[in-house]
Coordinates of C-alpha atoms (C1' of nucleotides) in Angstrom, one line a residue:
Chain A
X826 CA -4.9 18.2 -15.9
X827 CA -3.0 15.6 -14.3
X828 CA -1.1 13.8 -17.2
X829 CA 0.9 12.1 -14.6
X830 CA 0.0 8.7 -13.4
X831 CA -2.2 8.0 -16.5
X832 CA -0.7 4.6 -17.0
X833 CA 1.3 4.0 -14.0
X834 CA 5.1 5.0 -13.8
X835 CA 6.4 6.1 -17.1
X836 CA 10.0 5.2 -16.7
X837 CA 11.8 5.0 -13.4
X838 CA 14.9 3.4 -14.8
X839 CA 17.1 6.5 -14.8
X840 CA 14.9 8.8 -12.5
X841 CA 15.4 10.0 -9.0
X842 CA 12.5 10.0 -6.8
X843 CA 11.9 12.7 -4.2
X844 CA 9.6 12.3 -1.3
X845 CA 7.6 15.4 -0.6
X846 CA 6.0 15.1 2.9
X847 CA 3.8 17.4 4.8
X848 CA 1.8 18.8 1.8
X849 CA -1.7 19.8 2.1
X850 CA -4.5 17.5 1.2
X851 CA -5.6 19.7 -1.4
X852 CA -2.2 19.9 -3.1
X853 CA -2.3 18.1 -6.4
X854 CA 0.3 16.9 -8.7
X855 CA -0.3 19.8 -11.1
X856 CA 0.4 22.3 -8.3
X857 CA 3.8 20.6 -7.2
X858 CA 5.0 20.1 -11.0
X859 CA 5.6 23.8 -11.6
X860 CA 7.3 24.0 -8.3
X861 CA 9.7 21.1 -8.9
X862 CA 10.0 21.6 -12.7
X863 CA 11.6 25.1 -12.5
X864 CA 14.4 23.4 -10.7
X865 CA 15.0 20.6 -13.2
X866 CA 13.5 18.1 -15.4
X867 CA 10.6 16.4 -13.7
X868 CA 9.7 13.1 -15.1
X869 CA 6.8 12.3 -13.0
X870 CA 4.8 13.5 -10.0
X871 CA 2.7 11.0 -8.2
X872 CA 0.6 11.7 -5.1
X873 CA -0.7 8.5 -3.4
X874 CA -4.4 8.6 -2.7
X875 CA -6.7 6.8 -0.3
X876 CA -8.3 3.8 -2.0
X877 CA -11.6 4.7 -0.6
X878 CA -11.7 8.3 -0.1
X879 CA -9.5 9.2 -3.0
X880 CA -8.0 12.0 -1.0
X881 CA -4.2 12.6 -0.9
X882 CA -2.3 11.2 2.0
X883 CA -0.3 14.2 2.4
X884 CA 2.8 13.4 0.6
X885 CA 3.9 13.1 -3.0
X886 CA 6.7 11.7 -5.1
X887 CA 8.4 13.7 -7.6
X888 CA 10.7 12.0 -10.0
X889 CA 13.6 14.0 -11.4
X890 CA 15.6 13.0 -14.5
X891 CA 19.0 14.0 -12.8
X892 CA 20.1 13.8 -9.4
X893 CA 21.9 17.0 -9.3
X894 CA 18.5 18.8 -10.2
X895 CA 16.7 16.6 -7.6
X896 CA 19.3 17.7 -5.0
X897 CA 18.7 21.4 -5.8
X898 CA 15.1 20.9 -5.6
X899 CA 15.5 19.5 -2.3
X900 CA 17.7 22.4 -1.2
X901 CA 15.2 25.0 -2.7
X902 CA 11.8 23.6 -2.0
X903 CA 12.6 21.7 1.3
X904 CA 10.8 23.7 3.9
X905 CA 9.0 25.9 1.4
X906 CA 5.4 26.8 2.1
X907 CA 3.0 25.2 -0.2
X908 CA -0.7 25.6 0.0
X909 CA -0.2 26.7 3.6
X910 CA 1.8 23.8 4.6
X911 CA 5.5 23.5 5.2
X912 CA 6.5 20.8 2.8
X913 CA 9.6 18.5 3.4
X914 CA 11.5 17.4 0.4
X915 CA 13.9 14.4 0.6
X916 CA 15.3 11.6 -1.5
X917 CA 12.9 8.7 -1.4
X918 CA 14.2 5.7 0.4
X919 CA 12.0 3.1 -1.1
X920 CA 10.7 2.4 -4.6
X921 CA 7.4 1.5 -5.7
X922 CA 7.9 -2.1 -5.3
X923 CA 9.0 -1.6 -1.8
X924 CA 12.5 -2.0 -2.9
X925 CA 15.2 0.0 -1.2
X926 CA 16.6 2.8 -3.5
X927 CA 19.6 4.7 -3.0
X928 CA 19.9 8.4 -3.3
X929 CA 16.5 8.5 -4.6
X930 CA 17.4 6.2 -7.6
X931 CA 16.0 2.8 -7.8
X932 CA 18.6 0.2 -7.3
X933 CA 18.8 -2.0 -10.5
X934 CA 20.3 -5.4 -10.7
X935 CA 22.8 -4.4 -13.3
X936 CA 23.9 -1.6 -11.2
X937 CA 24.3 -3.6 -8.1
X938 CA 26.4 -6.3 -9.9
X939 CA 28.4 -3.7 -11.4
X940 CA 29.2 -2.1 -8.3
X941 CA 30.2 -5.3 -6.7
X942 CA 32.3 -6.1 -9.6
X943 CA 34.1 -2.9 -9.7
X944 CA 34.4 -2.5 -6.0
X945 CA 32.8 -3.7 -3.0
X946 CA 30.6 -0.9 -1.5
X947 CA 32.9 0.6 1.1
X948 CA 29.7 2.0 2.7
X949 CA 28.3 -0.7 4.9
X950 CA 24.8 1.0 4.9
X951 CA 22.9 1.7 8.2
X952 CA 20.8 -1.0 9.6
X953 CA 18.1 1.7 10.3
X954 CA 16.9 1.0 6.8
X955 CA 15.7 -2.3 7.7
X956 CA 13.8 -1.0 10.7
X957 CA 12.5 1.9 8.6
X958 CA 11.1 -0.5 6.1
X959 CA 9.1 -2.3 8.9
X960 CA 8.1 0.8 10.4
X961 CA 6.6 1.9 7.1
X962 CA 4.4 -1.0 6.7
X963 CA 2.9 -0.5 10.1
X964 CA 2.6 3.1 9.6
X965 CA 0.5 2.7 6.5
X966 CA -2.0 1.1 8.6
X967 CA -2.0 4.0 10.9
X968 CA -2.9 6.4 8.2
X969 CA -6.3 4.5 7.9
X970 CA -7.0 4.6 11.5
X971 CA -8.6 7.9 11.2
X972 CA -11.0 6.3 8.8
X973 CA -12.5 4.1 11.3
X974 CA -10.2 1.1 11.2
X975 CA -9.3 1.3 14.7
X976 CA -11.0 -2.1 15.3
X977 CA -8.0 -3.6 13.6
X978 CA -5.6 -1.7 15.9
X979 CA -7.4 -2.8 19.0
X980 CA -7.1 -6.5 17.8
X981 CA -3.4 -6.1 17.4
X982 CA -3.1 -4.6 20.9
X983 CA -4.6 -7.6 22.3
X984 CA -2.6 -9.9 20.3
X985 CA 0.6 -8.1 21.8
X986 CA 3.3 -9.1 19.4
X987 CA 5.7 -10.7 21.9
X988 CA 8.9 -8.9 22.3
X989 CA 8.6 -7.0 18.9
X990 CA 6.8 -4.5 21.1
X991 CA 9.8 -3.6 23.1
X992 CA 11.9 -4.5 20.2
X993 CA 10.7 -1.4 18.5
X994 CA 12.3 1.9 19.0
X995 CA 11.5 3.4 22.4
X996 CA 10.6 6.8 20.7
X997 CA 8.0 5.0 18.5
X998 CA 6.4 3.7 21.8
X999 CA 6.7 6.9 23.9
X1000 CA 5.2 9.0 21.0
X1001 CA 2.4 6.6 20.5
X1002 CA 1.9 5.7 24.1
X1003 CA 1.1 9.2 25.0
X1004 CA -1.7 9.4 22.9
X1005 CA -2.8 6.0 22.9
X1006 CA -2.8 5.9 26.6
X1007 CA -5.0 8.9 26.8
X1008 CA -7.4 7.3 24.3
X1009 CA -7.4 3.9 25.9
X1010 CA -8.1 5.6 29.5
X1011 CA -10.9 7.6 28.0
X1012 CA -12.4 4.3 26.6
X1013 CA -11.8 2.7 29.9
X1014 CA -13.8 5.4 31.6
X1015 CA -16.7 5.1 29.0
X1016 CA -16.8 1.4 29.5
X1017 CA -17.0 1.9 33.2
X1018 CA -20.2 4.1 32.9
X1019 CA -21.5 1.3 30.5
X1020 CA -23.7 4.1 29.4
X1021 CA -25.1 4.4 25.8
X1022 CA -21.6 5.6 24.7
X1023 CA -21.1 2.8 22.2
X1024 CA -22.2 4.9 19.3
X1025 CA -20.1 7.8 20.3
X1026 CA -16.8 5.7 20.2
X1027 CA -16.3 7.0 16.7
X1028 CA -16.7 10.5 17.9
X1029 CA -14.2 9.8 20.9
X1030 CA -11.5 9.3 18.2
X1031 CA -10.7 12.9 18.3
X1032 CA -7.0 13.4 18.7
X1033 CA -7.3 16.2 20.9
X1034 CA -10.7 16.9 22.4
X1035 CA -9.7 20.2 24.0
X1036 CA -6.7 22.3 23.4
X1037 CA -4.5 22.9 26.2
X1038 CA -5.2 26.6 26.0
X1039 CA -8.8 26.1 26.0
X1040 CA -8.9 23.9 29.1
X1041 CA -10.9 26.4 30.8
X1042 CA -14.0 24.7 29.4
X1043 CA -15.0 23.9 32.8
X1044 CA -16.7 26.5 34.6
X1045 CA -16.4 24.9 37.9
X1046 CA -12.6 25.1 37.6
X1047 CA -10.9 28.3 38.1
X1048 CA -9.7 29.4 34.6
X1049 CA -8.5 32.9 35.7
X1050 CA -7.2 32.4 39.4
X1051 CA -5.0 35.5 39.1
X1052 CA -7.5 37.5 37.7
X1053 CA -8.0 40.9 39.2
X1054 CA -11.4 41.4 40.8
X1055 CA -11.7 44.8 39.0
X1056 CA -11.3 43.2 35.8
X1057 CA -13.8 40.4 36.7
X1058 CA -16.5 42.7 36.0
X1059 CA -17.7 42.7 39.4
X1060 CA -16.4 45.7 41.3
X1061 CA -19.0 45.5 44.0
X1062 CA -17.6 42.3 45.2
X1063 CA -14.3 44.0 46.0
X1064 CA -16.4 46.4 48.2
X1065 CA -18.6 43.8 49.4
X1066 CA -16.1 41.3 50.7
X1067 CA -12.5 42.2 50.9
X1068 CA -11.9 38.5 51.8
X1069 CA -13.5 36.9 49.0
X1070 CA -12.8 33.3 48.6
X1071 CA -11.0 32.5 45.4
X1072 CA -13.8 30.3 44.4
X1073 CA -16.1 33.2 43.5
X1074 CA -16.0 32.1 40.1
X1075 CA -17.4 28.9 40.8
X1076 CA -20.7 30.7 42.2
X1077 CA -22.0 33.2 39.9
X1078 CA -24.8 34.1 42.0
X1079 CA -24.3 32.7 45.5
X1080 CA -25.4 35.9 47.3
X1081 CA -26.8 39.2 46.0
X1082 CA -23.8 41.2 45.5
X1083 CA -24.8 44.1 47.5
X1084 CA -28.1 44.9 48.9
X1085 CA -28.9 47.4 46.0
X1086 CA -29.5 44.6 43.6
X1087 CA -32.1 43.2 45.6
X1088 CA -35.0 41.8 43.4
X1089 CA -35.8 43.9 40.3
X1090 CA -32.7 45.7 39.4
X1091 CA -33.3 45.5 35.6
X1092 CA -30.7 43.0 34.4
X1093 CA -28.8 44.0 31.3
Chain B
dG668 C1' -15.5 22.4 6.5
dT669 C1' -12.4 18.1 7.7
dT670 C1' -6.9 15.0 10.6
dG671 C1' -1.0 15.4 9.8
dA672 C1' 2.9 10.8 10.8
dG673 C1' 5.0 9.6 6.9
dC674 C1' 7.6 6.4 1.5
dG675 C1' 4.2 5.0 -4.1
dT676 C1' 0.1 4.0 -8.6
dT677 C1' -2.1 2.0 -13.8

DNA sequence: GTTGAGCGTT
């Protein structure tokens, strides 16, 4: 029974939040609790779920009472295989209120003022945090794109957010560009045909329609160019034409393989 | 039966 998240966060004043990524969609808080609780006092375990479907988003938040225990859990559970998925445990960078947290602990006004009073933080902090925060907001929308909200994404593309596009890290564009370009190209092709593909647009959203390994789905192509004729299952072809063209695979029955199979040979 | 980059709720 999930006694967590019953009435929101219990008390995050002195807790250290851990972000657990890459968990299975079936993994629940009850599954994670015993795993993390063995390394320390777990105050709360929360798994964000989709508003509509209610399924988990693939990550969870585990709040520890002490930082050392949280750190130990990270060291012990990070990379652990849970429910068939390799989970990633790390300190949360942002709190529930979208506030930046340090070392998994929510920054409090009192603490901040105290730090400033005692000593000006020698650590200037990386600017990446700011960028990450923006990236986080956009990424959240991305999670919904698989649910059928691609319309919104297309709309944004048309809008073209000025220099913000290139302002984003190149790696982001590169990563997204590859897939996006592929999808866009596919869509353009469909549009060119102007066939009744409008309804299949939803289905066209498949991330990878065909695995690179299974690219041999086209019989016209040559899936096994270096395949030995003997292994091909047509030994007669070898005796028949020693200079058989490489495109033999394309024609399964171009000519009667040998004069013996002329007519009724009794197909297997 | 279901995808898989990523930071959160009553």
